[in-house]
Coordinates of C-alpha atoms in Angstrom, one line a residue:
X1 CA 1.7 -23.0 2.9
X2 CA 0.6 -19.3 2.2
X3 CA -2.6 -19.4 0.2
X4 CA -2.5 -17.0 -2.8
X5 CA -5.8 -14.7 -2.3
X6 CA -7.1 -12.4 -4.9
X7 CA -7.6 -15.4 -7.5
X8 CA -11.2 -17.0 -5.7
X9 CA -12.8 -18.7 -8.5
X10 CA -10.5 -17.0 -11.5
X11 CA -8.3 -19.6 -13.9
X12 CA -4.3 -19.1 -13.3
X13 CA -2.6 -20.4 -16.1
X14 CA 1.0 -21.4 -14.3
X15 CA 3.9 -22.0 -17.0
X16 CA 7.4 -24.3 -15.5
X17 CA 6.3 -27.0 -12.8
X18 CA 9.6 -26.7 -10.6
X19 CA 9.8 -26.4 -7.4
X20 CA 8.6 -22.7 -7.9
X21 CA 5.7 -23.4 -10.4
X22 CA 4.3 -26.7 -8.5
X23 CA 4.1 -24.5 -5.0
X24 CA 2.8 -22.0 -6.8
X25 CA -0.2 -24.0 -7.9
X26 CA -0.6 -25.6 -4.7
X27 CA -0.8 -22.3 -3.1
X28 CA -3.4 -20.8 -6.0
X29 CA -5.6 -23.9 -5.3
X30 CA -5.4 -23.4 -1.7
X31 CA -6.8 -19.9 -2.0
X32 CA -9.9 -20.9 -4.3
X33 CA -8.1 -20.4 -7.8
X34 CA -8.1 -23.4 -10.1
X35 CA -4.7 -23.9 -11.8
X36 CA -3.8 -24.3 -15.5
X37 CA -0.8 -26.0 -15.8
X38 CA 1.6 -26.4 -18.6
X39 CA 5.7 -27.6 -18.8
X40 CA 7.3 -27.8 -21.9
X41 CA 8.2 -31.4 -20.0
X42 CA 6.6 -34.1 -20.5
X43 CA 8.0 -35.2 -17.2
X44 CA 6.5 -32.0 -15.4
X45 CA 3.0 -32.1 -16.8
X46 CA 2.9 -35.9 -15.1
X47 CA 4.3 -34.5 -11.9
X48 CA 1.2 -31.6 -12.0
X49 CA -1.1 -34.3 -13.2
X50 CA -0.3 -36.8 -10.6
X51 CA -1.7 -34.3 -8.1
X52 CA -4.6 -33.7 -9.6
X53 CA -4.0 -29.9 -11.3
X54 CA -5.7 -29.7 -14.8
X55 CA -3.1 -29.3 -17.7
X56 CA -3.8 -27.3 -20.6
X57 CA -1.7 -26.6 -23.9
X58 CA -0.9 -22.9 -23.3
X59 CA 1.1 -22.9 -26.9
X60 CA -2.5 -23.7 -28.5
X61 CA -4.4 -20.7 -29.9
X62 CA -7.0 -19.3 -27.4
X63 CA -5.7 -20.7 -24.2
X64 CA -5.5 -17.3 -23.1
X65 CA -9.3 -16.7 -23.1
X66 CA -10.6 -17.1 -19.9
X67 CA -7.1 -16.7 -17.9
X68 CA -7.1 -14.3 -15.2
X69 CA -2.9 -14.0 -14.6
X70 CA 0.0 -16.3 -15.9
X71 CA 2.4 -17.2 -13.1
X72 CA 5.9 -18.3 -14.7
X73 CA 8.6 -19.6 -13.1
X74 CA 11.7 -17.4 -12.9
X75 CA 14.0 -19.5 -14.9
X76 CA 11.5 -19.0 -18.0
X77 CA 12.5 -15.6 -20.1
X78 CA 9.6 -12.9 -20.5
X79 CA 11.9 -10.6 -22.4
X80 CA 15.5 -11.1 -22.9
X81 CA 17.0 -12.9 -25.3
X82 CA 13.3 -13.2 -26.3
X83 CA 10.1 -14.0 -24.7
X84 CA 9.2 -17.5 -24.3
X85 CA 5.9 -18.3 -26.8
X86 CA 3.5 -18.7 -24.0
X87 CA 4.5 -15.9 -22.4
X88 CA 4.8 -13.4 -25.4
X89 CA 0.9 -15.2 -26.5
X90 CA -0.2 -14.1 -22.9
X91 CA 1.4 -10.7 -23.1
X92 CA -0.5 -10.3 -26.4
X93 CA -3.8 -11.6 -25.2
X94 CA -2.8 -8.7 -22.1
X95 CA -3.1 -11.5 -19.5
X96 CA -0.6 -10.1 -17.1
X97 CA 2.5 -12.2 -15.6
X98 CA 3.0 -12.6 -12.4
X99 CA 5.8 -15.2 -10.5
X100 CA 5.5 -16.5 -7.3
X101 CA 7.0 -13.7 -5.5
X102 CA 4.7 -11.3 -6.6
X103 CA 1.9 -14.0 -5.4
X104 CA 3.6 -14.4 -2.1
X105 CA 4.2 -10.6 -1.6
X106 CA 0.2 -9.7 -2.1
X107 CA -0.7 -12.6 -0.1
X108 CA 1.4 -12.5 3.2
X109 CA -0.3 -10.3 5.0
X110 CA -3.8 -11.3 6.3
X111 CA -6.3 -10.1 8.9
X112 CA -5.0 -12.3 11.7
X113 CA -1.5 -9.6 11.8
X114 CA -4.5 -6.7 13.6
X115 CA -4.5 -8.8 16.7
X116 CA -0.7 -9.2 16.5
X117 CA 1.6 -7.2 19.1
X118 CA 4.4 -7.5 16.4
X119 CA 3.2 -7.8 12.9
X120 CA 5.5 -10.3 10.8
X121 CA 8.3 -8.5 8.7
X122 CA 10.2 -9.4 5.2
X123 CA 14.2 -9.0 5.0
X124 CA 14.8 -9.9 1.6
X125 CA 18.2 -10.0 0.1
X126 CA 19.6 -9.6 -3.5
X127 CA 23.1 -8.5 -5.7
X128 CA 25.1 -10.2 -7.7
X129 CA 27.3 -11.9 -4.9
X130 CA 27.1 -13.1 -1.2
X131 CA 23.4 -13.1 -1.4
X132 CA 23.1 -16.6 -0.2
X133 CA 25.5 -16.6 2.8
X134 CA 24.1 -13.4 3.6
X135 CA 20.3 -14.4 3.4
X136 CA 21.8 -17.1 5.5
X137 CA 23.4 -15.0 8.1
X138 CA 20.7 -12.9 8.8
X139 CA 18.5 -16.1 9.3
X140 CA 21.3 -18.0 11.6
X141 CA 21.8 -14.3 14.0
X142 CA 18.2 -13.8 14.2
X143 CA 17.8 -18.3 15.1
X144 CA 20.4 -17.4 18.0
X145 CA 19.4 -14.8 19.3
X146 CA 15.8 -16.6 19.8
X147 CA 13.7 -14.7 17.0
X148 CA 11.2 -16.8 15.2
X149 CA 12.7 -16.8 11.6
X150 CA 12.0 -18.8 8.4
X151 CA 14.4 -18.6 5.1
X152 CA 13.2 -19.1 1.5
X153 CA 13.4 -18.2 -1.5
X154 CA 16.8 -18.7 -4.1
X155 CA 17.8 -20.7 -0.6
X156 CA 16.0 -23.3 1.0
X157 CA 11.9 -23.7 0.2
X158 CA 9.4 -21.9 -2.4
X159 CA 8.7 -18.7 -0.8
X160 CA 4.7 -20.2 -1.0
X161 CA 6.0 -23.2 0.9
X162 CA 6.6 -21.1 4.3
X163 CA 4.2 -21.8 7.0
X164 CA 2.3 -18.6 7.6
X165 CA 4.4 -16.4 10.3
X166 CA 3.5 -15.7 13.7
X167 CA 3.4 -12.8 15.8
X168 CA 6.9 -11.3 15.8
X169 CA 8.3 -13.8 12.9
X170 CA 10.2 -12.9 10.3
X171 CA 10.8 -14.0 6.7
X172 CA 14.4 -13.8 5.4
X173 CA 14.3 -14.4 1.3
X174 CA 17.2 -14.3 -1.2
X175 CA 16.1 -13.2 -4.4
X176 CA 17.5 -13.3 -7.8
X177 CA 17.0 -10.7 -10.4
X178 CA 15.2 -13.7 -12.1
X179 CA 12.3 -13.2 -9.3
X180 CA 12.7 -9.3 -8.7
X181 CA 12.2 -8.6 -12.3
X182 CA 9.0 -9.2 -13.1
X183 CA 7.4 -9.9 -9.4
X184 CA 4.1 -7.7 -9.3
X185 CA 4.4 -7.2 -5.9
X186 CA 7.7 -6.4 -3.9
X187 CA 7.4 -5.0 -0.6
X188 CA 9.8 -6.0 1.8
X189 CA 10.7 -4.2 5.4
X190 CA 14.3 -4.3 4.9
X191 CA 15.9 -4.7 1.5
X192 CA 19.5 -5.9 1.2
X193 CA 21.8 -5.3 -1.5
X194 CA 24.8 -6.2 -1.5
X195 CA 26.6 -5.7 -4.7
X196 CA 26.8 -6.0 -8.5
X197 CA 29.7 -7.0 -11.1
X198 CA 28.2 -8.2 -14.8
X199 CA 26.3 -11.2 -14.5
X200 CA 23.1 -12.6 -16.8
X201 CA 23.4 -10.3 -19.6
X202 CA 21.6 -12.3 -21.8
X203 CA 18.8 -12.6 -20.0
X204 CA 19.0 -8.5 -19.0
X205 CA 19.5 -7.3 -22.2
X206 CA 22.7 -5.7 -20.8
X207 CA 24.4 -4.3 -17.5
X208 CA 21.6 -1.6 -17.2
X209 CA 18.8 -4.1 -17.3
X210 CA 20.6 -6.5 -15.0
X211 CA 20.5 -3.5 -12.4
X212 CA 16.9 -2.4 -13.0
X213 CA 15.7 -6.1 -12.1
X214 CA 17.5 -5.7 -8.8
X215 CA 16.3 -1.9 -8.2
X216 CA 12.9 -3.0 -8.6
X217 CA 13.4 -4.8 -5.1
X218 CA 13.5 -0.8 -3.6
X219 CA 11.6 1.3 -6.2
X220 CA 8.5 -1.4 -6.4
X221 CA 7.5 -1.1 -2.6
X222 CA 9.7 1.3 -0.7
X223 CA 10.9 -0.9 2.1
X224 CA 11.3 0.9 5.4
X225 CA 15.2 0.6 6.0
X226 CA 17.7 -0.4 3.1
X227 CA 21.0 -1.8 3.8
X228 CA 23.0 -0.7 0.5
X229 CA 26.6 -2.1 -0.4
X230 CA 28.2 1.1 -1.6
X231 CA 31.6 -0.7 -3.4
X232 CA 30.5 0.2 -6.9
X233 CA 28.8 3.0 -8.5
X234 CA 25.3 1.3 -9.2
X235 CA 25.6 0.9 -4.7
X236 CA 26.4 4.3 -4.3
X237 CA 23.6 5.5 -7.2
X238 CA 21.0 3.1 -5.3
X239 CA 21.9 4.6 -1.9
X240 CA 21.7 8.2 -3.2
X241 CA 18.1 7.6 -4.7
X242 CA 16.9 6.0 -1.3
X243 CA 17.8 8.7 1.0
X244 CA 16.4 12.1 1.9
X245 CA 19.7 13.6 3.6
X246 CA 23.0 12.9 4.3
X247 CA 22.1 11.7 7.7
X248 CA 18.8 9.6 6.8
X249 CA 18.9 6.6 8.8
X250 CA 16.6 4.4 6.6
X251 CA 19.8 4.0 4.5
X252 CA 22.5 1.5 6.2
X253 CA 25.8 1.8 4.1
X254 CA 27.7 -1.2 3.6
X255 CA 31.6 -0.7 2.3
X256 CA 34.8 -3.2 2.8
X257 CA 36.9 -0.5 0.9
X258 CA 37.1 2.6 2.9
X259 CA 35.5 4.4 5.8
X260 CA 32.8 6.0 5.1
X261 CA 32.1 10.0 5.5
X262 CA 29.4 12.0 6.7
X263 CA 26.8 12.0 9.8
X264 CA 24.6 8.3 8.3
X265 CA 24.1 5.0 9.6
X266 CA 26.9 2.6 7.8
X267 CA 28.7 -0.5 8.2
X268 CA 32.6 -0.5 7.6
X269 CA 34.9 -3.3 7.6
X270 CA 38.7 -3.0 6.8
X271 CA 41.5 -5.0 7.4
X272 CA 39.5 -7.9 9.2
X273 CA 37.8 -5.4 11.9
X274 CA 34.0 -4.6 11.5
X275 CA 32.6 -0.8 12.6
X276 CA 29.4 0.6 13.3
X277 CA 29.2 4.4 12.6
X278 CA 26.4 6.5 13.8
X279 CA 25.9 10.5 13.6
X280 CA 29.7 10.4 12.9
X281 CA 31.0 8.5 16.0
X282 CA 31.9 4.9 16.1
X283 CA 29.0 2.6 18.2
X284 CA 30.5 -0.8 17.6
X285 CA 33.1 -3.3 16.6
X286 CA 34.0 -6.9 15.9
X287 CA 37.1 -8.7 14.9
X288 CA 35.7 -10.8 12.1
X289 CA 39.6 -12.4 11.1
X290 CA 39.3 -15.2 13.9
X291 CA 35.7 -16.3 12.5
X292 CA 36.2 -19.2 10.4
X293 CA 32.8 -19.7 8.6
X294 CA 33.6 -15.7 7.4
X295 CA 37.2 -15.9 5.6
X296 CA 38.1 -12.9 3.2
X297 CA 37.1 -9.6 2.5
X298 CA 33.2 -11.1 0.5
X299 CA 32.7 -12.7 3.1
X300 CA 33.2 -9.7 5.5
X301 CA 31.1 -7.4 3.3
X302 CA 28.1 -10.3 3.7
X303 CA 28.7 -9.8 7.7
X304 CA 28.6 -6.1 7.6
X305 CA 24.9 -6.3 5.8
X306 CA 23.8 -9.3 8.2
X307 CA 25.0 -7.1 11.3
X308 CA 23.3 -3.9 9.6
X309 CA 20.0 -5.8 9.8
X310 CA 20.3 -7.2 12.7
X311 CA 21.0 -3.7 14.4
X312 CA 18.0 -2.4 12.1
X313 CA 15.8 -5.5 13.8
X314 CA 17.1 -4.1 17.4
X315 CA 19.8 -6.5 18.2
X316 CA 22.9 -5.7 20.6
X317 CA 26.0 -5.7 19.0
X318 CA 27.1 -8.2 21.5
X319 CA 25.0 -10.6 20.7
X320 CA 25.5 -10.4 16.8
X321 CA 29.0 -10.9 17.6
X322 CA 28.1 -14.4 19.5
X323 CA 26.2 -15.4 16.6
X324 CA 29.0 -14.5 14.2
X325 CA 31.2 -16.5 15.8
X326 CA 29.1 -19.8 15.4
X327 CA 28.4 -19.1 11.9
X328 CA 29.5 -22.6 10.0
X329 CA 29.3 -20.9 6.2
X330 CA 27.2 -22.8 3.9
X331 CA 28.0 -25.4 1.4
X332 CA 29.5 -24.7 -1.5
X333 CA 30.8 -20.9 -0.4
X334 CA 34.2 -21.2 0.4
X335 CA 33.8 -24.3 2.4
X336 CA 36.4 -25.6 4.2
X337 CA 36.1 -29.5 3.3
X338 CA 39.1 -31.4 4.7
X339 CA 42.7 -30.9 5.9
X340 CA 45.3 -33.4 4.8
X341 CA 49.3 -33.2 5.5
X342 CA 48.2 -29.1 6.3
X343 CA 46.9 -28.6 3.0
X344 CA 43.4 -27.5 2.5
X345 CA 40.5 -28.6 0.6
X346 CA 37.9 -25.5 0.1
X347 CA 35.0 -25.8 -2.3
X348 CA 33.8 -22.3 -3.6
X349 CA 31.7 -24.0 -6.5
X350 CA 29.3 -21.2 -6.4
X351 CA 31.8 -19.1 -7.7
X352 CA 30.3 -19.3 -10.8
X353 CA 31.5 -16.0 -12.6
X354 CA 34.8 -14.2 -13.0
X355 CA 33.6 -11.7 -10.0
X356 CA 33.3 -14.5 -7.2
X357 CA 36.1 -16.5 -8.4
X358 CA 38.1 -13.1 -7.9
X359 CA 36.9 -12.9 -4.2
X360 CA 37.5 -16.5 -3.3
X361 CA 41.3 -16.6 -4.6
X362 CA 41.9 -13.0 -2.3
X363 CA 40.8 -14.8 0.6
X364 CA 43.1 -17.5 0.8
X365 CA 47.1 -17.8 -0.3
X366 CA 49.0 -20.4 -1.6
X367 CA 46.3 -21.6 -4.2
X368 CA 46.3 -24.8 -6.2
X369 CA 43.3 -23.5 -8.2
X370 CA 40.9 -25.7 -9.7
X371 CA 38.4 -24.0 -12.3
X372 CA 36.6 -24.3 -15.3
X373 CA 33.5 -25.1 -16.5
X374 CA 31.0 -23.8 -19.1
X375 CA 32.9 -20.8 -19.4
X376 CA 31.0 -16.6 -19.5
X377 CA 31.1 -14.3 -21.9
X378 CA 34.4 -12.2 -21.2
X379 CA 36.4 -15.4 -20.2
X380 CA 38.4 -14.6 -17.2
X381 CA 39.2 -10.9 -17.9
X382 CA 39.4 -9.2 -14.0
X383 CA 40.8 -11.8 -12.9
X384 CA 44.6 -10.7 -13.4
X385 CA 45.2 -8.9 -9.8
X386 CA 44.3 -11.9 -8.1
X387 CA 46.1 -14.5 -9.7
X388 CA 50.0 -13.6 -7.8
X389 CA 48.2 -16.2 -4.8
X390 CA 47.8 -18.9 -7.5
X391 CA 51.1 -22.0 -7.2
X392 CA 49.1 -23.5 -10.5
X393 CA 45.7 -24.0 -11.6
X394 CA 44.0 -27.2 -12.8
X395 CA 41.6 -26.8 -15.2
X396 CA 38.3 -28.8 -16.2
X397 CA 35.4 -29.0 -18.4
X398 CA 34.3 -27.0 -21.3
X399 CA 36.6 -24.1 -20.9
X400 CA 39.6 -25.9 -20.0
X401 CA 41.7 -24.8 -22.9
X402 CA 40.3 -21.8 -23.2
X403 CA 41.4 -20.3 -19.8
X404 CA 44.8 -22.5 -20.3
X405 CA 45.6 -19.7 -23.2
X406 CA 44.0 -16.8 -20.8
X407 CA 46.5 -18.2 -18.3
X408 CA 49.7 -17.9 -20.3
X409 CA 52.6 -17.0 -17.8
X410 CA 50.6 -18.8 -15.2
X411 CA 51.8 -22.8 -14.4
X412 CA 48.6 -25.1 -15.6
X413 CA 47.3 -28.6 -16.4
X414 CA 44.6 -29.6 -18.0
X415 CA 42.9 -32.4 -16.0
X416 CA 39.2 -32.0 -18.0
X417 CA 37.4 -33.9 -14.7
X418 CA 36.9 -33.1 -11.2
X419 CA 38.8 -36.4 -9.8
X420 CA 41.8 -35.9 -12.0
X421 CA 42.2 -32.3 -10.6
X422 CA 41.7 -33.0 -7.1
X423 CA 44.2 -35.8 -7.2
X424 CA 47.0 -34.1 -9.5
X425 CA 46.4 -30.9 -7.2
X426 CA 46.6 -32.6 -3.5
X427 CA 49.9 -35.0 -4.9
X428 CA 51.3 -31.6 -6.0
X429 CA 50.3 -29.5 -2.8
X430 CA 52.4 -28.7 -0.2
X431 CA 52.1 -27.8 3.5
X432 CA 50.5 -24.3 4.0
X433 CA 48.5 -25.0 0.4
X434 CA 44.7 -24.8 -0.1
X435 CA 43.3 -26.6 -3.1
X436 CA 40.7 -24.4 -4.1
X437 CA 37.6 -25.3 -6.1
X438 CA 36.3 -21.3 -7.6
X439 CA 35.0 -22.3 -11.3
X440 CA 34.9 -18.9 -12.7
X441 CA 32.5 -20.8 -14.8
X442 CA 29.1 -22.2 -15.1
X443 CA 28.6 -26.2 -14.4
X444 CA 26.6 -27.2 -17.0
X445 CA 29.1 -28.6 -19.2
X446 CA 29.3 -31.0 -16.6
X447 CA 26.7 -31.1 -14.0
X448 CA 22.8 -30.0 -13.9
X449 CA 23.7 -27.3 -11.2
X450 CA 27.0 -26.1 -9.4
X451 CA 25.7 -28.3 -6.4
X452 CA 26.3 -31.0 -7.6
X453 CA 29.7 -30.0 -8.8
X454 CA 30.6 -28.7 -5.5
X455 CA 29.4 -32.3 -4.2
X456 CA 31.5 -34.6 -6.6
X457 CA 34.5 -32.2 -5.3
X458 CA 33.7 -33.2 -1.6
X459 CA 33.8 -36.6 -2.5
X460 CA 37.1 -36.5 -4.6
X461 CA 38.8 -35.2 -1.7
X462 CA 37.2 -37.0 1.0
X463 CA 38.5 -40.4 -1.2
X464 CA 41.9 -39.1 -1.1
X465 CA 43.8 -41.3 1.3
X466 CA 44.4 -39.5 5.1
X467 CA 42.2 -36.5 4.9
X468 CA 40.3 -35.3 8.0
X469 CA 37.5 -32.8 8.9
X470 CA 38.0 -30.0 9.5
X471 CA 38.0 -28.5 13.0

């Protein structure tokens, strides 16, 4: 645990008992504070309760009055749509809101990193897409090439829950514009973006506030390198603001489009085949194609910013190239699940908007498509250009007849639930398919998260009579 400091003696009210708001308290009460605690859930005030925080009614007039800070939890809206009561009553009682990023952020550093040889240092990691497997990347190259690493964040543990690091150690977080947008403290070594297509709008107010949240991560703190996907304009705009000349290497440029110009630092890869450029010459490359935890062009662009931190953290090319190559992928990211008959099973369930689903269905051909959902405002508009890889698409949930009419020209079925898809696509598949599971859609029509979608998939096709594991 990383004890919050700064809060010795001073009431934090703390609104959402998640994972993020109970570690949060934990944390505050480790560094001397003394929790308030509220959930709108019954359920979650017991869970507080149970370990012994006080709970107080933060919707009751004056419980504001002797608070220091409110930490929220990130899920919990401050602003967009509208502010949630108990924060808009702290706002106007000018009790500033913090989350646990911000907490963690002011509180990392302590006087134990003057006696270090290598004080710790923060990668963290945000965009719309690829920010898990990247955040996971980074933290698998740095594990193999014998760094001591830790990962939190969006992924794995509370960023509160990390054990304080250790001489050399570094922190890899993945971080949502939910938890850069209102963090008071963001000040990572290296920040990672990776890219941005429309995505929590609502919440945002719009495209421009969905940026801002994520700029905040390299405005707020200034980190000392930025690895900066360059694929859209809002890249290109970030990378611009960041550097001081054309050939600033503090700015690593990340692009699976083109090649890109001038004397910088950036990361290329086209056609399968990653490149290093430095001062306008060519340092490095890797074949990514033969890597099978890394298939399609997404999941190149996440290489190219793991290898650009790596290289920024002083690893050989050769080495991040090893680690590459034992890279597994993570669940529920284009996951190769099972092979039957030589048809394959991949579960892309975090393919939650029209953007990822796009990505996924480039990377693979001969698609029995499986999608659907809680469908997004805009429906499946984009998608178009990627559909000529798609044999027929099986829809479920919510949105099923919904993208059946966006799909006209297109052979579907309408299945409604997971195991009727799976079995209608894999008796329909033929040799050379791949069933593909990429919603385009959120889950919770159907499922409290896209997890557990993504794990009643896994078990739909592993029931399927002669499947294997993959190799």
């Amino acid at each position: 645990m990383i004890p919050v400091i700064g809060y010795d003696g001073a009431r934090v009210a703390v609104l959402g008992l998640g994972r993020s708001g109970l570690s949060a308290a934990r944390a505050l009460r480790a560094g001397g504070a003394e929790p308030l605690c509220w959930d709108d859930r019954e359920e979650g005030r017991a869970v507080a309760e149970a370990e012994g925080f006080a709970i107080r009614d933060l919707t009751r007039a004056g419980a504001f009055d002797d608070v220091a800070t409110l930490v929220t939890s990130p899920g919990i809206p401050h602003l967009y749509p509208k502010p949630h009561p108990v924060i808009a009553a702290a706002m106007a009682a000018g009790v500033p809101v913090d989350n646990d990023i911000g907490l963690f952020f002011r509180s990392l550093a302590t006087r134990e990193w003057e006696r270090m040889d290598t004080p710790p240092r923060v990668v963290a990691v945000t965009g719309s897409n690829g920010k898990s497997t990247t955040s996971a990347l980074i933290h698998h190259i740095l594990s193999e090439s014998g760094r001591t690493v830790q990962l939190a964040g969006n992924i794995g543990r509370g960023v509160l829950d990390l054990e304080p690091p250790d001489d050399g150690g570094i922190v890899v977080l993945e971080l949502s514009s939910y938890q850069t947008e209102l963090a008071r403290a963001l000040t990572p070594d290296i920040a990672v973006f990776t890219n941005l297509t429309p995505d929590h709008l609502d919440r945002h107010g719009g495209m421009g506030g969905y940026f801002a949240a994520k700029r905040r991560l390299f405005s707020e703190g200034g980190p000392d390198r930025a690895v900066i996907g360059v694929d859209e304009v809002e890249g290109r705009y970030l990378a611009s603001q960041l550097g001081e000349a054309p050939g600033d290497d503090r700015v690593i440029a990340v692009s699976v489009t083109r090649k890109l110009p001038g004397p910088g630092w950036s990361v290329t890869a086209r056609k399968g085949f990653l490149s290093e450029w430095r001062k306008g010459r060519q340092v490095a490359a890797i074949d990514l194609r033969p890597i099978a935890g890394l298939p399609g062009a997404h999941n190149h662009q996440n290489a190219c910013a793991a290898y650009a931190v790596a290289r920024a953290l002083g690893l050989p090319p050769r080495g991040i190239e090893a680690a590459l190559g034992s890279f597994r992928g993570l669940p529920h990211r284009s996951q190769l699940v099972a092979e039957r008959d030589g048809v394959r099973f991949v579960n892309d369930s975090k393919a939650t908007n029209v953007d990822a689903a796009a990505k996924a269905l480039s990377a693979f051909g001969n698609i029995r498509w499986i999608a659907g959902g809680l469908g997004k405002d805009g429906g499946l508009k984009g998608l178009q250009d990627q559909l000529g890889s798609v044999t027929k698409a099986y829809l479920i949930g919510h949105s099923a007849r919904d993208f059946a009419v966006e799909l006209a020209g297109l052979p579907v079925e309408i299945c409604e639930d997971m195991r009727t898809a799976v079995a209608r696509a894999a008796a329909e598949a033929q040799p050379g398919d791949t069933v593909l599971l990429a919603p385009a859609a959120a889950s919770f029509d159907q499922y409290p998260n896209f997890e557990k979608r993504g794990e009643d998939f896994v078990a739909c096709v592993t029931a399927l009579d002669g499947v294997e594991p993959p190799a």
